[in-house]
Amino acid sequence: MSKAIFITATDTGVGKTIISCAIGLALKEKGIDVGYMKPFQCSGYDADFVVKALAIKNDKDLVNPYYASEPLAPCVAFKRAKIKIDLKKVFASYNELRMKHEFLIIEGAGGLLVPLKENYLVVDLIRDLDIPALIVARSGLGTLNHTLLTQKYALNYGIKLKGVIINCGKAKGLAEKTNPQTLREFLDTMPLLGVMPYIKNIKSRNGLARLAKEAQKNIDLKALLKKEKSLTEKLVKEDKEYVWHPFTQMKDWQGGEPLIIEEAKGSYLKDTEGKWYLDGVSSLWVNVHGHRKKEIDVSVIKQLNKVAHSTLLGLGNVPSIELAKKLIEIAPKGLAKVFYSDNGSTAVEAALKMAYQYWQHRGEAKHKFIHLENAYHGDTIGSVSVGGIDLFHKVYKNLLFDSYKADSPYCYRCPKSKTYPPCSFECLDSLREILRKHHTSTAALIVEPLVQAAAGMLVWPAGIYKKMSELCKEYNVLLIADEVAVGIGRTGSMFASDLEGVTPDILCIAKGISAGYLPLALTLTTQKIFDGFLGEHKEQKTFFHGHTYTGNPLACAAALANLELFKKEKTLEKLQPKIKFLKEELEKFKELPMVGDVRQKGFMVGIELVRDKATKEPYGWEEKIGIKVCQKVREYGVILRPLGNVIVLMPPLSISKLELEQLLDVTHKAISFITLYRNAKIVKRIRL
Ligand SMILES: *Cc1c(COP(=O)(O)O)cnc(C)c1O
């Protein structure tokens, strides 16, 4: 891919075309093959002029995909000309030209806020192209204001800026004289890349020669072409020196070659070497609408311009109220109140303490919990106490409170049912038994509805969650649904509980709620539980629990924009065909000799690798089979994170079908490579 720059300006008629031409000529002089594109042109011959001046040979349709004859803003001109703008055509031309040339100059239309089509301005185009912009300013009175406004808006909108070039007119007053120095002082974090003098009869042959010469002299081409120096080596060294990574054997890490991510866009992450990777696990299950999603960025920035944080202890704040209301509107019917915290574990802690204290206020000695085998509810001591994954939890055993453990629906390794589904839910027997024996001492059952995620995406047979909720009702035990992983669209429905028509007494949300932007969690509960805490001050029925960053306004603003996008972009509707496609494509994985089980619910996938398909013998922990597959996909430009021997696919809900294909192809290739070709011993066994 070539380098590219987007030429915009503080206003129309400032000289974008002349500066595009000047830069192009100067670069050509240096022997660089320059391409040019003017995606939208309304009247005039700007594009023709540059094409001719730079002797560009590309098809006119590529250089200028959209032309209208009236001198108006594009959205008006094209509407009047009855031309429908398809941005795909613009991006396709852009991609083609970028392949063809070493350096591509893209000239905008007017300034940043010129509307190109409905809800789409020049800034949106720059954002979508994701290339740095250069601002052309005129010289004179007003220049400072126009230039700084343009700069400020661009930066707030998440556009990278290369710098400013002043294009001088005929006048030579005091303002013109002092503009460059003043701009240098006031431009934040970006340089003044040049001041181009006025050139007479620019369109003549002589004029062009002058332009080329002046450009060489006055434009800082070095700065324009400069590649950001890679800091990878230094960063890796300092990471290894100072940072302790979660769930990571740091000895392995320190011997490895970690990637350092510095940027992202849509479904992709970019490392400090400039390499892009498909984010196959949504930055650990949190991303929903892609990275740097315009609407969410804007919502957070808007909130940042009001207040970043104010406490909910003794005060309210605007976004936390709006978000609570919106969530109650869409949550399973019967949930009425929202308690805020900042991560999944704390959402669960709050739920456990709420359930526990609720029964105390009712004068009942219900102080125990039931959890499931293979459960994961977070890493704080309370949530570990109701955890069922020995690998993570057993070392802390002496720190934890006692909890009843019931069987979990791990169908692939179910000892009772050889073929699933259907089954008769034998795994519920132990839960039923515990409830029968201990319901009078049990406050709540806590479950991850439908999919036990961290245990390796254990997908439950339909109906079992509903049954659990009925058992809880029957035995007067509260139901806590930990929807931290499954909530916010992951299963194809906004909440997993919706899929079985269950209203839990308490529902925990985190991960996807703020679209992967900021830490935020919520514990939703019914009016009945909330009312259990009401009383006179002296009764001390208060819920004595809260975290400092409770209801953080920035995080709530991200979440509000996220929920708004679900509506505006019909996220769940668009997800359904992708879920279907994923399901079909996953069939191919089942044929692989080392794939024991493929589990999918919505956009959650677990591919369990086994050493022996017939006996279901697992790979040993020390074999690091999952880690090896994930290292392999990285070579092909995909980021995954395994759960032991289970390969997890959890792409952003907004992923395109093409990207999804890439994810599946690469994963299939990597599993084949690691399990078949690499391990000679296994290959031998297969041959036998
Ligand atoms: C991730 C997760 C948690 C813990 O959330 P954190 O934000 O990591 O504390 C709790 N429950 C479930 C089901 C999870 O997947």
XYZ file of C-alpha atoms and ligand atoms in Angstrom:
703
model
C 0.000 0.000 0.000
C 1.187 3.451 -0.795
C 1.249 6.395 1.510
C -1.683 8.740 1.224
C -2.752 12.173 2.360
C -6.108 13.906 2.383
C -6.042 17.559 1.410
C -8.728 19.581 3.129
C -9.033 23.329 3.775
C -10.382 25.941 6.121
C -12.954 26.948 3.495
C -13.789 26.563 -0.141
C -11.671 28.448 -2.701
C -8.609 28.434 -0.477
C -6.381 26.534 -2.873
C -6.647 22.813 -2.172
C -6.200 22.104 -5.855
C -3.099 24.260 -6.141
C -1.541 22.710 -3.046
C -2.436 19.179 -4.228
C -0.734 20.026 -7.468
C 2.252 21.623 -5.739
C 2.820 18.612 -3.506
C 2.359 16.251 -6.427
C 4.883 18.124 -8.575
C 7.427 18.326 -5.783
C 7.124 14.608 -5.042
C 7.430 13.735 -8.716
C 10.579 15.784 -8.821
C 11.899 13.447 -6.127
C 11.125 10.471 -8.342
C 8.022 9.400 -6.437
C 5.121 7.989 -8.436
C 2.157 10.134 -7.407
C -1.521 9.348 -7.795
C -4.397 11.774 -7.360
C -8.056 11.471 -6.532
C -10.882 13.940 -6.176
C -13.802 11.797 -5.033
C -16.421 14.543 -5.338
C -16.359 17.484 -7.680
C -19.123 19.968 -8.278
C -18.525 22.102 -11.398
C -15.152 23.301 -12.573
C -12.081 21.516 -13.809
C -9.946 21.037 -10.675
C -9.444 17.356 -11.241
C -8.595 17.838 -14.928
C -6.081 20.502 -14.011
C -4.223 18.286 -11.520
C -4.401 15.222 -13.760
C -2.866 17.181 -16.586
C -0.251 18.914 -14.447
C 0.900 15.656 -12.881
C 0.550 13.727 -16.153
C -1.645 11.132 -14.471
C -2.831 8.266 -16.640
C -5.561 6.680 -14.539
C -9.140 6.463 -15.800
C -11.199 9.530 -15.109
C -13.746 7.367 -13.322
C -11.126 6.333 -10.780
C -9.752 9.810 -10.250
C -13.157 11.455 -9.972
C -15.934 8.936 -9.305
C -18.564 11.640 -8.753
C -19.073 14.791 -10.792
C -21.978 17.222 -10.777
C -22.163 20.334 -12.907
C -23.555 22.876 -10.443
C -21.278 24.777 -8.042
C -22.963 23.626 -4.846
C -22.206 21.490 -1.834
C -22.015 17.872 -3.058
C -25.083 16.676 -1.157
C -27.172 19.353 -2.915
C -25.489 19.214 -6.310
C -25.776 15.427 -6.629
C -29.336 15.387 -5.406
C -30.296 17.996 -7.998
C -28.430 16.036 -10.665
C -30.304 12.891 -9.502
C -27.036 11.078 -8.903
C -27.077 8.628 -6.030
C -23.827 8.471 -4.162
C -22.522 5.031 -3.293
C -19.572 5.316 -0.959
C -18.471 1.797 -1.863
C -17.551 3.105 -5.294
C -15.403 5.816 -3.714
C -13.613 3.343 -1.443
C -13.057 0.914 -4.320
C -11.479 3.644 -6.461
C -9.380 4.732 -3.529
C -8.138 1.198 -2.910
C -7.306 0.687 -6.548
C -5.364 3.927 -6.818
C -3.523 3.196 -3.605
C -2.352 -0.072 -5.066
C -1.185 1.642 -8.243
C 0.870 4.501 -6.829
C 3.596 5.129 -4.312
C 1.876 8.185 -2.928
C -1.770 9.139 -3.247
C -3.160 12.643 -2.861
C -6.883 12.843 -2.170
C -8.486 16.221 -2.521
C -11.600 16.946 -0.474
C -14.470 19.252 -1.294
C -14.637 22.603 0.521
C -13.883 22.289 4.246
C -14.365 19.601 6.859
C -18.079 20.020 7.466
C -19.218 20.068 3.862
C -22.064 17.545 3.507
C -21.401 14.853 0.912
C -24.673 12.982 1.377
C -27.247 12.505 4.140
C -25.499 12.180 7.487
C -22.118 12.139 5.821
C -19.642 14.995 5.804
C -16.117 15.385 4.473
C -14.793 14.578 7.964
C -16.606 11.250 7.863
C -14.893 10.422 4.599
C -11.485 11.241 6.089
C -12.276 9.101 9.132
C -13.398 6.200 7.000
C -10.347 6.382 4.751
C -8.277 6.572 7.934
C -5.424 8.566 6.452
C -3.784 11.735 7.766
C -5.128 15.069 6.597
C -3.424 18.287 5.643
C -5.177 21.608 6.123
C -4.792 24.306 3.491
C -5.378 27.819 4.842
C -5.589 31.155 3.063
C -3.500 34.026 4.288
C -4.947 37.170 5.824
C -7.247 38.401 8.522
C -9.380 35.495 9.812
C -6.830 32.834 8.946
C -5.940 32.116 12.557
C -9.547 31.560 13.558
C -10.426 29.416 10.542
C -7.321 27.304 10.838
C -7.553 26.708 14.558
C -11.266 25.893 14.294
C -10.548 23.358 11.578
C -7.719 21.850 13.572
C -9.758 21.624 16.756
C -12.709 20.022 15.026
C -10.551 17.512 13.181
C -8.759 16.420 16.337
C -12.004 16.122 18.295
C -13.422 13.998 15.513
C -10.495 11.606 15.693
C -8.696 12.658 12.534
C -4.930 12.487 12.293
C -3.405 15.716 11.056
C -0.133 16.079 9.207
C -0.004 19.867 9.379
C -1.025 23.134 7.744
C 0.049 24.814 4.537
C -0.730 28.479 3.986
C -1.574 29.333 0.396
C -0.932 33.052 -0.054
C -3.027 35.387 -2.167
C -1.976 38.607 -3.830
C -2.301 40.751 -0.686
C 0.739 41.379 1.444
C -0.519 43.150 4.565
C 0.480 42.869 8.182
C -1.833 39.885 8.820
C -0.279 37.986 5.926
C 3.161 38.748 7.285
C 2.457 37.665 10.871
C 0.176 34.653 10.151
C 2.902 32.006 9.814
C 4.640 32.805 13.090
C 1.375 33.069 15.024
C 0.097 29.801 13.600
C 3.320 28.070 14.616
C 2.683 29.250 18.157
C -0.951 28.191 18.348
C -1.139 24.961 16.364
C -1.270 22.085 18.829
C 0.961 19.099 18.198
C 1.226 19.723 14.478
C 3.600 21.716 12.280
C 3.152 24.463 9.751
C 4.421 22.538 6.751
C 4.845 25.455 4.420
C 3.851 28.882 3.149
C 3.274 28.946 -0.593
C 3.679 32.332 -2.312
C 1.158 33.710 -4.794
C 1.890 32.576 -8.331
C 0.593 34.516 -11.332
C -0.964 32.693 -14.294
C -0.622 29.428 -12.549
C -2.362 27.486 -15.296
C 0.233 28.378 -17.888
C 3.232 26.188 -18.543
C 5.434 28.765 -16.870
C 3.109 28.979 -13.903
C 3.317 25.243 -13.313
C 7.092 25.285 -13.481
C 7.102 28.064 -10.874
C 4.679 26.115 -8.707
C 6.957 23.082 -8.770
C 9.945 25.190 -7.871
C 8.218 27.054 -5.058
C 6.824 23.800 -3.680
C 10.316 22.311 -3.518
C 11.514 25.410 -1.731
C 8.618 26.104 0.643
C 6.947 22.796 1.552
C 8.564 20.591 4.141
C 8.363 17.387 2.116
C 10.484 15.528 4.607
C 7.941 16.095 7.353
C 5.164 15.182 4.943
C 6.760 11.849 4.058
C 8.105 11.110 7.502
C 7.269 7.715 8.859
C 6.623 7.572 12.577
C 9.640 6.004 14.167
C 8.849 2.557 15.478
C 9.179 2.328 19.218
C 8.468 -1.380 19.357
C 11.796 -2.484 20.735
C 11.772 0.063 23.528
C 8.135 -0.616 24.394
C 8.593 -4.378 24.497
C 11.602 -3.979 26.760
C 9.762 -1.643 29.105
C 6.638 -3.779 29.091
C 8.702 -6.749 30.192
C 10.389 -4.624 32.802
C 7.326 -3.002 34.376
C 4.014 -4.662 33.499
C 2.494 -7.766 35.069
C -0.091 -9.204 32.668
C -3.312 -10.878 33.826
C -3.806 -14.658 33.505
C -0.299 -14.861 32.046
C 2.718 -16.923 32.985
C 5.156 -14.050 32.986
C 8.135 -16.317 32.413
C 6.664 -17.316 29.052
C 5.808 -13.687 28.353
C 9.293 -12.466 29.097
C 10.745 -15.048 26.745
C 8.219 -14.228 24.033
C 7.687 -11.546 21.427
C 4.642 -9.612 22.597
C 2.587 -7.454 20.266
C 2.003 -3.914 21.397
C -1.243 -2.452 20.089
C -1.314 1.262 19.419
C -4.347 1.800 17.272
C -7.504 0.167 15.992
C -10.291 0.665 13.483
C -13.433 -1.369 12.933
C -12.660 -5.058 13.424
C -8.890 -4.567 13.291
C -6.080 -3.767 15.710
C -2.766 -2.248 14.634
C 0.523 -2.935 16.375
C 3.470 -0.581 16.771
C 5.064 -2.083 13.647
C 2.100 -0.934 11.600
C 0.728 -4.451 11.081
C -3.054 -4.923 11.225
C -4.753 -7.864 12.937
C -8.361 -8.988 12.914
C -9.695 -8.741 16.465
C -11.127 -12.268 16.657
C -12.126 -12.126 20.324
C -13.428 -8.541 20.482
C -10.585 -7.428 22.764
C -11.604 -10.037 25.251
C -15.318 -10.208 24.555
C -16.093 -6.521 24.989
C -16.137 -4.927 21.564
C -19.542 -4.670 19.910
C -19.645 -2.089 17.126
C -15.982 -2.079 16.153
C -13.113 0.062 17.317
C -13.186 3.845 16.975
C -16.870 3.842 16.201
C -17.724 7.407 15.345
C -20.959 7.681 17.330
C -19.367 6.294 20.490
C -16.254 8.437 20.145
C -18.424 11.517 19.774
C -20.609 10.594 22.736
C -17.580 10.145 25.005
C -15.998 13.379 23.780
C -19.245 15.280 24.338
C -19.433 13.947 27.867
C -15.763 14.759 28.388
C -16.640 18.342 27.589
C -19.109 18.282 30.494
C -17.682 16.157 33.286
C -15.515 13.037 33.307
C -16.474 11.787 36.720
C -18.679 12.711 39.625
C -19.756 10.295 42.332
C -23.089 8.514 42.830
C -22.476 8.519 46.582
C -24.809 11.314 47.594
C -25.203 12.766 44.080
C -26.712 11.810 40.749
C -25.267 12.360 37.302
C -26.974 12.773 33.947
C -25.750 9.814 31.829
C -26.147 7.295 34.669
C -29.831 8.218 34.972
C -30.448 8.020 31.228
C -28.649 4.704 30.955
C -30.469 3.136 33.904
C -33.803 4.111 32.358
C -32.845 2.761 28.920
C -31.644 -0.522 30.379
C -34.733 -1.113 32.443
C -36.780 -0.474 29.283
C -35.005 -3.253 27.393
C -34.119 -5.664 30.213
C -36.230 -8.749 30.962
C -39.597 -7.618 32.294
C -39.694 -7.281 36.058
C -36.229 -5.855 36.550
C -36.666 -2.371 37.944
C -33.485 -0.969 39.505
C -29.879 -0.503 38.420
C -26.866 -0.646 40.720
C -23.644 0.532 39.097
C -20.085 -0.735 39.409
C -17.166 -1.019 37.033
C -16.414 -4.618 36.034
C -17.960 -8.045 35.814
C -16.530 -9.273 39.090
C -17.867 -6.305 41.021
C -21.273 -6.654 39.350
C -21.304 -10.205 40.734
C -20.020 -9.153 44.172
C -22.846 -6.639 44.402
C -25.341 -9.304 43.346
C -24.120 -11.782 45.959
C -24.148 -9.252 48.772
C -27.554 -7.963 47.710
C -29.065 -11.455 47.742
C -27.417 -12.257 51.074
C -28.511 -9.074 52.797
C -32.005 -9.260 51.312
C -32.762 -12.469 53.213
C -31.260 -11.073 56.408
C -33.683 -8.156 56.239
C -36.493 -10.664 55.833
C -35.290 -12.465 58.942
C -34.416 -15.672 57.142
C -31.189 -17.567 57.693
C -30.448 -17.998 54.002
C -26.730 -17.353 53.785
C -25.427 -19.906 51.284
C -25.165 -19.910 47.507
C -25.397 -22.576 44.854
C -23.125 -22.363 41.861
C -22.428 -24.689 38.974
C -19.451 -26.786 38.084
C -17.338 -24.943 35.452
C -18.792 -21.598 36.471
C -16.796 -18.418 36.113
C -18.069 -15.238 37.752
C -14.930 -13.141 38.068
C -11.750 -12.933 40.090
C -12.632 -11.135 43.311
C -12.930 -13.341 46.387
C -16.733 -13.423 46.426
C -17.024 -14.287 42.767
C -14.232 -16.858 43.033
C -16.153 -18.456 45.924
C -18.969 -19.210 43.490
C -16.533 -20.197 40.743
C -16.302 -23.750 39.496
C -13.117 -23.850 37.451
C -10.547 -25.638 39.576
C -7.608 -24.468 37.518
C -8.300 -20.828 38.380
C -9.899 -21.276 41.761
C -8.334 -24.068 43.786
C -5.242 -22.171 45.006
C -7.472 -19.693 46.809
C -9.563 -22.375 48.479
C -8.831 -21.355 52.058
C -9.820 -17.776 51.365
C -13.256 -18.574 50.008
C -16.684 -18.942 51.564
C -18.485 -22.253 51.236
C -20.929 -22.698 48.391
C -22.931 -25.669 47.102
C -21.761 -26.911 43.730
C -24.250 -28.428 41.277
C -23.432 -30.214 38.000
C -23.158 -28.142 34.883
C -24.546 -28.956 31.446
C -21.235 -29.812 29.770
C -22.906 -31.946 27.137
C -19.766 -33.019 25.261
C -18.383 -34.603 28.419
C -21.702 -35.556 29.965
C -21.292 -38.948 31.641
C -24.995 -39.700 31.437
C -25.956 -38.806 27.956
C -23.904 -40.127 25.046
C -25.764 -38.284 22.367
C -26.907 -34.753 22.821
C -29.293 -33.103 22.264
C -31.941 -34.112 23.107
C -31.506 -35.248 26.648
C -33.648 -35.269 29.714
C -31.513 -32.800 31.637
C -29.921 -35.365 33.951
C -27.400 -32.713 34.899
C -30.188 -30.915 36.763
C -30.553 -33.786 39.219
C -27.795 -32.546 41.484
C -29.228 -29.028 41.536
C -32.659 -30.400 42.387
C -31.149 -32.456 45.173
C -29.223 -29.536 46.672
C -32.305 -27.355 46.555
C -34.444 -30.018 48.167
C -31.976 -30.486 50.995
C -30.687 -26.984 51.519
C -33.224 -24.485 50.209
C -33.948 -23.105 53.651
C -30.303 -22.091 54.018
C -29.777 -20.967 50.404
C -29.969 -17.334 49.346
C -29.487 -17.723 45.611
C -28.411 -19.793 42.660
C -25.921 -18.016 40.424
C -25.498 -19.068 36.787
C -24.147 -17.881 33.462
C -27.296 -18.411 31.395
C -27.045 -20.457 28.193
C -23.255 -20.409 27.816
C -20.613 -21.013 30.466
C -18.110 -18.898 28.676
C -14.775 -18.974 30.490
C -14.983 -22.752 30.947
C -14.689 -23.089 27.167
C -17.994 -21.843 25.736
C -20.109 -24.650 27.178
C -23.405 -24.185 25.386
C -26.467 -25.430 27.245
C -29.303 -27.363 25.669
C -32.360 -25.166 25.166
C -34.820 -25.124 28.023
C -32.448 -25.983 30.832
C -32.090 -22.410 32.045
C -35.857 -22.048 32.149
C -36.011 -25.214 34.238
C -33.423 -23.786 36.631
C -35.469 -20.630 37.075
C -38.570 -22.707 37.817
C -36.690 -24.733 40.417
C -35.553 -21.526 42.100
C -39.133 -20.295 42.287
C -40.332 -23.618 43.608
C -37.771 -23.553 46.429
C -37.903 -19.821 47.155
C -34.279 -19.275 46.199
C -33.214 -16.183 44.257
C -31.801 -16.534 40.758
C -28.754 -14.456 39.837
C -28.085 -14.369 36.095
C -24.494 -13.445 35.340
C -24.879 -12.085 31.814
C -21.483 -10.410 31.856
C -20.347 -12.446 28.841
C -23.633 -13.453 27.216
C -25.487 -10.147 27.567
C -25.672 -7.218 25.136
C -26.321 -9.149 21.952
C -23.712 -11.907 22.174
C -26.193 -14.759 21.915
C -28.091 -13.060 19.116
C -30.591 -11.584 21.549
C -30.037 -8.536 23.742
C -30.065 -10.704 26.873
C -29.660 -14.468 27.080
C -32.512 -14.562 29.593
C -34.857 -13.291 26.871
C -34.273 -16.417 24.812
C -35.926 -18.569 27.463
C -38.362 -15.994 28.777
C -36.698 -15.870 32.179
C -36.648 -12.886 34.486
C -33.930 -13.481 37.054
C -34.148 -11.730 40.431
C -30.754 -10.187 39.822
C -28.971 -9.711 36.508
C -25.290 -8.774 36.064
C -24.059 -6.902 32.993
C -20.552 -5.729 32.085
C -18.187 -6.515 29.163
C -20.196 -5.446 26.077
C -22.312 -2.749 27.709
C -19.883 0.082 27.000
C -18.991 -1.421 23.590
C -15.436 -2.145 24.693
C -14.676 1.501 25.459
C -14.586 1.929 29.222
C -15.020 -0.176 32.355
C -18.668 -0.281 33.341
C -20.925 -2.811 35.027
C -24.492 -2.970 36.243
C -26.401 -5.151 38.633
C -30.103 -5.042 37.835
C -32.719 -6.165 40.295
C -36.449 -6.407 40.870
C -38.580 -3.959 42.823
C -39.124 -6.672 45.441
C -35.435 -6.966 46.280
C -34.950 -3.224 46.195
C -37.882 -2.732 48.558
C -36.304 -5.213 50.947
C -33.639 -2.610 51.661
C -36.033 0.228 52.437
C -36.375 1.286 56.053
C -35.804 4.033 58.575
C -32.238 5.314 58.700
C -31.762 3.885 62.178
C -32.775 0.401 61.028
C -29.511 0.227 59.041
C -31.053 -1.629 56.127
C -28.860 0.310 53.710
C -26.963 -1.626 51.076
C -23.508 -0.880 52.441
C -21.641 -1.362 49.211
C -20.243 0.858 46.464
C -17.238 1.519 44.310
C -15.518 4.829 43.796
C -16.109 4.960 40.057
C -19.734 3.941 40.342
C -21.857 5.312 37.490
C -18.910 6.936 35.748
C -20.392 9.457 33.286
C -17.887 8.787 30.486
C -18.511 5.047 30.601
C -22.272 5.627 30.728
C -22.018 7.949 27.714
C -20.239 5.184 25.774
C -22.941 2.704 26.820
C -25.739 5.068 25.789
C -24.214 5.503 22.338
C -23.771 1.742 22.144
C -27.457 1.057 22.869
C -28.454 3.800 20.442
C -26.399 2.058 17.725
C -28.192 -1.240 18.379
C -31.364 0.580 17.335
C -29.982 2.790 14.582
C -27.889 0.130 12.873
C -30.298 -2.734 13.575
C -27.333 -4.594 15.022
C -29.272 -7.645 16.182
C -31.214 -7.970 12.938
C -28.033 -7.797 10.899
C -26.404 -10.309 13.211
C -28.839 -13.139 12.425
C -27.592 -13.984 8.895
C -24.007 -13.768 10.182
C -24.834 -16.229 12.975
C -26.311 -18.559 10.378
C -23.264 -18.235 8.147
C -20.995 -18.893 11.114
C -22.969 -22.022 11.956
C -22.680 -23.356 8.423
C -18.974 -22.650 8.179
C -18.264 -24.271 11.539
C -19.374 -27.594 10.068
C -16.009 -27.722 8.300
C -14.230 -27.728 11.642
C -16.064 -30.817 12.846
C -14.314 -32.865 10.164
C -10.843 -32.065 11.503
C -9.372 -35.077 13.323
C -8.369 -33.184 16.461
C -11.585 -31.244 16.861
C -13.684 -32.969 19.504
C -16.559 -30.540 19.791
C -17.695 -27.343 18.128
C -20.026 -25.222 20.233
C -21.827 -22.112 19.139
C -24.444 -19.821 20.548
C -24.944 -16.653 18.561
C -21.579 -14.966 18.231
C -19.860 -17.137 20.831
C -17.848 -20.068 19.534
C -15.718 -22.683 21.276
C -13.772 -25.292 19.325
C -12.523 -27.974 21.699
C -9.344 -29.705 20.572
C -8.711 -33.247 21.775
C -5.800 -35.605 21.501
C -8.116 -38.458 20.607
C -11.491 -37.932 19.040
C -12.787 -41.399 19.849
C -11.978 -41.371 23.552
C -12.248 -37.558 23.925
C -8.894 -37.655 25.665
C -7.888 -34.031 26.251
C -4.531 -32.496 25.441
C -2.379 -32.014 28.520
C -2.040 -28.513 30.014
C 1.705 -28.579 29.308
C 1.102 -29.132 25.600
C -0.252 -25.564 25.288
C -2.232 -26.624 22.253
C -4.624 -23.669 22.407
C -1.779 -21.219 22.832
C 0.031 -22.707 19.847
C -2.991 -22.371 17.576
C -3.390 -18.756 18.645
C 0.264 -18.057 17.941
C -0.226 -19.522 14.494
C -3.264 -17.398 13.622
C -1.253 -14.357 14.571
C 1.133 -15.107 11.707
C -1.892 -14.887 9.412
C -3.018 -11.571 10.896
C -5.630 -12.641 13.420
C -5.721 -12.194 17.197
C -7.291 -14.978 19.248
C -7.040 -15.957 22.910
C -7.749 -19.584 23.843
C -9.375 -21.061 26.930
C -7.099 -24.025 27.594
C -7.714 -26.487 24.754
C -10.672 -24.541 23.474
C -10.209 -22.095 20.603
C -12.551 -19.171 21.095
C -14.088 -17.052 18.349
C -15.908 -13.965 19.628
C -15.742 -11.331 16.884
C -17.319 -7.884 17.238
C -21.036 -8.041 16.396
C -20.355 -5.512 13.643
C -17.846 -7.728 11.800
C -18.458 -7.955 8.056
C -19.095 -11.252 6.304
C -15.784 -10.969 4.493
C -13.911 -10.455 7.743
C -15.775 -13.352 9.281
C -14.640 -15.533 6.371
C -11.059 -14.438 6.991
C -11.384 -15.320 10.664
C -12.777 -18.783 9.912
C -10.305 -19.586 7.131
C -7.310 -18.604 9.204
C -8.517 -20.493 12.268
C -9.180 -23.617 10.218
C -5.737 -23.385 8.651
C -4.018 -22.857 12.005
C -5.799 -25.747 13.734
C -4.901 -28.048 10.846
C -1.317 -26.884 10.871
C -0.766 -27.211 14.606
C -2.652 -30.446 15.197
C -1.787 -32.305 12.010
C 1.311 -31.302 10.177
C 3.478 -30.052 12.966
C 3.315 -32.924 15.354
C 5.053 -35.814 13.617
C 3.995 -38.317 16.268
C 0.363 -37.545 15.687
C 0.755 -37.667 11.933
C 2.168 -41.149 12.337
C -0.804 -42.182 14.411
C -3.234 -40.913 11.841
C -1.468 -42.838 9.103
C -1.836 -45.975 11.190
C -15.590 -11.866 32.339
C -16.621 -12.360 33.239
C -16.722 -11.907 34.565
C -15.712 -10.983 35.162
O -15.698 -9.727 34.556
P -14.445 -8.775 34.788
O -14.855 -7.504 34.158
O -13.286 -9.434 34.140
O -14.248 -8.662 36.250
C -17.772 -12.356 35.322
N -18.673 -13.212 34.820
C -18.605 -13.690 33.572
C -19.652 -14.608 33.068
C -17.567 -13.296 32.735
O -17.467 -13.785 31.497
